[in-house]
Amino acid sequence: MAPSEKNEIENFIRLLSKLPGLGPRSGRRAALEIIKRKDQLLTPLRESFIEISEKIIVCENCNNIDVISPCSICTDVRRDESIICVVEEVSDLWAIERSGAVKGYYHILGGVLNALDGIGPDQLHINNLNKRIKENQVSEVILALSATIDGQTTMHYLSDLLQNDKIRISKLAHGIPVGGELDYLDDGTLMQAIVSRTNTD
Ligand SMILES: [Zn+2]
């Protein structure tokens, strides 16, 4: 089979294959499933895509995505205004929200520093983070960034930048995942866990 590039089904597969976690093979399977289940999947997906593309906006305050700006997190008055949790992407905000561990507000950087890719401080949402901290009663900034080299570089950059007497700057602990067995850990995680060991109660 040599489908032409203009074939609608091939085009649909090509687009689906670009999604994270899907390659051409999974893209084909997903496309077929969607096409076969017109009422349950195809039509609702079509409506959802239209809605999403028309309504989603970026929060002017924290750079989260929502249908309102400021977003539903920034406008939630039950949160603790003394805490701002800084994350790389919206997916990180979602993960932390699922954990329920942070009761404060968020700030999405939109990435991390990476000299090779040309991502400097100006490419990230750092200016408005500084502004938010100065204009609000913030007493703690949690730098919830990845344990990658770029994530850690960004963390050091931000902790130097935001350093002042009134603010506690914290970072996530790295170590053994809950339920994790030692011999399954990679060397870096195990080393971090040993380096950041704490006293037993
Ligand atoms: Zn927001």
Coordinates of C-alpha atoms and ligand atoms in Angstrom, one line a residue:
M1 CA 0.0 0.0 0.0
A2 CA 1.4 3.4 -1.0
P3 CA -1.0 5.9 0.4
S4 CA -0.9 9.4 -1.1
E5 CA 0.2 12.2 1.2
K6 CA -3.2 13.8 0.8
N7 CA -5.1 10.8 2.0
E8 CA -7.1 12.0 5.0
I9 CA -6.7 8.8 7.0
E10 CA -2.9 8.9 6.5
N11 CA -2.9 12.5 7.5
F12 CA -4.9 11.7 10.7
I13 CA -2.4 8.9 11.5
R14 CA 0.5 11.2 10.9
L15 CA -0.9 13.8 13.3
L16 CA -1.7 11.3 16.0
S17 CA 1.8 9.7 15.7
K18 CA 3.3 13.0 16.8
L19 CA 1.6 12.8 20.2
P20 CA 3.9 12.0 23.2
G21 CA 4.0 8.2 23.8
L22 CA 2.7 7.4 20.3
G23 CA 4.8 6.4 17.3
P24 CA 3.5 5.5 13.9
R25 CA 2.4 2.0 15.1
S26 CA 0.4 3.3 18.1
G27 CA -0.8 6.2 16.0
R28 CA -2.3 3.8 13.4
R29 CA -4.0 1.8 16.2
A30 CA -5.4 5.0 17.8
A31 CA -6.6 6.4 14.5
L32 CA -8.4 3.1 13.6
E33 CA -10.1 3.0 17.1
I34 CA -11.2 6.6 16.8
I35 CA -12.6 6.1 13.3
K36 CA -14.4 2.9 14.2
R37 CA -16.0 4.4 17.3
K38 CA -17.5 7.4 15.6
D39 CA -20.2 8.2 18.2
Q40 CA -18.2 7.4 21.3
L41 CA -14.9 8.9 20.3
L42 CA -14.7 10.7 16.9
T43 CA -17.6 13.1 17.3
P44 CA -16.9 13.9 21.0
L45 CA -13.2 14.4 20.3
R46 CA -14.0 16.7 17.4
E47 CA -16.2 18.8 19.7
S48 CA -13.6 18.8 22.5
F49 CA -10.8 19.9 20.1
I50 CA -12.9 22.8 18.9
E51 CA -13.7 23.8 22.4
I52 CA -10.1 23.5 23.6
S53 CA -8.7 25.5 20.7
E54 CA -11.2 28.3 21.2
K55 CA -11.2 28.5 25.0
I56 CA -7.8 27.7 26.3
I57 CA -5.7 30.6 27.4
V58 CA -2.4 31.2 29.3
C59 CA -2.8 32.7 32.8
E60 CA -1.3 36.2 32.8
N61 CA -0.1 35.6 36.4
C62 CA 1.4 32.1 36.7
N63 CA 1.5 30.9 33.0
N64 CA -0.8 28.0 33.8
I65 CA -3.4 27.0 31.1
D66 CA -7.1 27.4 31.8
V67 CA -10.2 28.9 30.3
I68 CA -9.9 32.0 32.5
S69 CA -7.0 34.4 33.3
P70 CA -6.0 34.7 36.1
C71 CA -6.5 31.0 36.2
S72 CA -8.6 29.0 38.7
I73 CA -5.6 28.3 40.9
C74 CA -4.6 32.0 41.0
T75 CA -8.2 33.0 41.9
D76 CA -8.6 30.3 44.6
V77 CA -8.6 32.4 47.8
R78 CA -8.3 29.3 50.1
R79 CA -4.7 28.8 49.1
D80 CA -1.8 30.0 51.2
E81 CA -0.5 33.2 49.6
S82 CA 2.9 32.9 51.4
I83 CA 3.9 30.0 49.2
I84 CA 4.8 29.9 45.5
C85 CA 5.9 26.6 44.0
V86 CA 8.0 27.1 40.9
V87 CA 7.7 24.3 38.2
E88 CA 9.0 23.8 34.7
E89 CA 5.7 22.9 32.9
V90 CA 2.0 22.7 33.4
S91 CA 2.3 18.9 33.6
D92 CA 4.5 19.4 36.8
L93 CA 1.8 21.6 38.3
W94 CA -0.8 18.9 37.6
A95 CA 1.4 16.2 39.2
I96 CA 1.9 18.3 42.4
E97 CA -1.8 19.2 42.5
R98 CA -2.6 15.5 42.3
S99 CA -0.3 14.8 45.3
G100 CA -2.2 17.5 47.3
A101 CA 1.2 18.4 49.0
V102 CA 1.3 22.1 48.1
K103 CA -1.4 24.4 49.4
G104 CA 0.0 27.6 47.9
Y105 CA 0.2 29.1 44.4
Y106 CA 2.4 28.2 41.4
H107 CA 4.6 29.7 38.9
I108 CA 5.4 28.0 35.6
L109 CA 8.8 28.8 34.1
G110 CA 8.0 27.3 30.7
G111 CA 11.2 25.3 30.7
V112 CA 14.7 25.2 32.2
L113 CA 18.0 27.0 31.4
N114 CA 20.0 25.3 28.7
A115 CA 22.9 27.1 27.1
L116 CA 23.2 24.6 24.2
D117 CA 19.6 25.1 23.2
G118 CA 19.9 28.8 23.6
I119 CA 17.5 29.0 26.6
G120 CA 18.6 31.7 28.9
P121 CA 16.7 33.6 31.7
D122 CA 15.0 35.8 29.1
Q123 CA 13.4 32.8 27.5
L124 CA 11.8 31.7 30.7
H125 CA 9.0 33.4 32.8
I126 CA 11.4 34.7 35.4
N127 CA 10.7 38.4 35.4
N128 CA 7.1 38.1 36.4
L129 CA 8.1 35.5 39.1
N130 CA 10.3 38.2 40.7
K131 CA 7.5 40.7 40.4
R132 CA 5.0 38.4 42.0
I133 CA 7.3 37.7 45.0
K134 CA 7.9 41.4 45.5
E135 CA 4.3 42.4 45.3
N136 CA 2.8 39.6 47.4
Q137 CA 3.3 38.4 51.0
V138 CA 5.5 35.5 49.8
S139 CA 7.6 33.9 52.5
E140 CA 8.6 30.6 50.8
V141 CA 9.5 29.7 47.3
I142 CA 9.6 26.0 46.6
L143 CA 11.8 25.2 43.6
A144 CA 10.1 22.0 42.3
L145 CA 12.4 21.4 39.4
S146 CA 13.7 18.2 37.8
A147 CA 16.8 16.4 39.1
T148 CA 18.4 16.8 35.8
I149 CA 21.5 18.9 35.1
D150 CA 19.4 21.7 33.5
G151 CA 16.9 21.5 36.3
Q152 CA 19.6 21.9 38.9
T153 CA 21.3 24.7 37.0
T154 CA 18.0 26.6 36.9
M155 CA 17.5 25.9 40.6
H156 CA 20.9 27.4 41.5
Y157 CA 20.3 30.4 39.3
L158 CA 16.9 31.1 40.8
S159 CA 18.0 30.6 44.4
D160 CA 20.8 33.1 43.9
L161 CA 18.4 35.5 42.1
L162 CA 15.6 35.3 44.7
Q163 CA 17.8 35.2 47.8
N164 CA 16.7 37.6 50.4
D165 CA 16.3 37.6 54.2
K166 CA 12.5 37.4 54.1
I167 CA 12.2 34.4 51.9
R168 CA 12.9 30.8 52.5
I169 CA 13.9 29.0 49.3
S170 CA 13.4 25.3 49.4
K171 CA 13.9 22.5 46.9
L172 CA 12.6 19.0 46.6
A173 CA 14.3 16.2 48.4
H174 CA 15.7 13.5 46.1
G175 CA 15.8 9.9 47.2
I176 CA 14.2 6.6 47.4
P177 CA 10.6 6.5 46.1
V178 CA 7.9 5.3 48.5
G179 CA 7.8 1.5 48.1
G180 CA 11.2 1.5 46.4
E181 CA 13.6 -1.3 46.9
L182 CA 17.3 -0.3 47.1
D183 CA 18.7 -2.7 44.5
Y184 CA 16.2 -1.4 41.9
L185 CA 17.4 2.2 42.2
D186 CA 19.7 3.8 39.7
D187 CA 23.1 4.8 41.1
G188 CA 22.3 8.6 41.0
T189 CA 19.1 8.2 43.0
L190 CA 20.8 5.9 45.6
M191 CA 23.7 8.3 46.0
Q192 CA 21.3 11.3 46.4
A193 CA 19.4 9.4 49.0
I194 CA 22.5 8.6 51.0
V195 CA 23.8 12.2 50.7
S196 CA 20.5 13.7 51.9
R197 CA 20.1 11.1 54.7
T198 CA 18.3 12.3 57.8
N199 CA 18.3 11.3 61.5
T200 CA 15.9 8.6 62.5
D201 CA 13.2 9.7 64.9
Ligands
ZN1 ZN -2.6 31.4 37.3

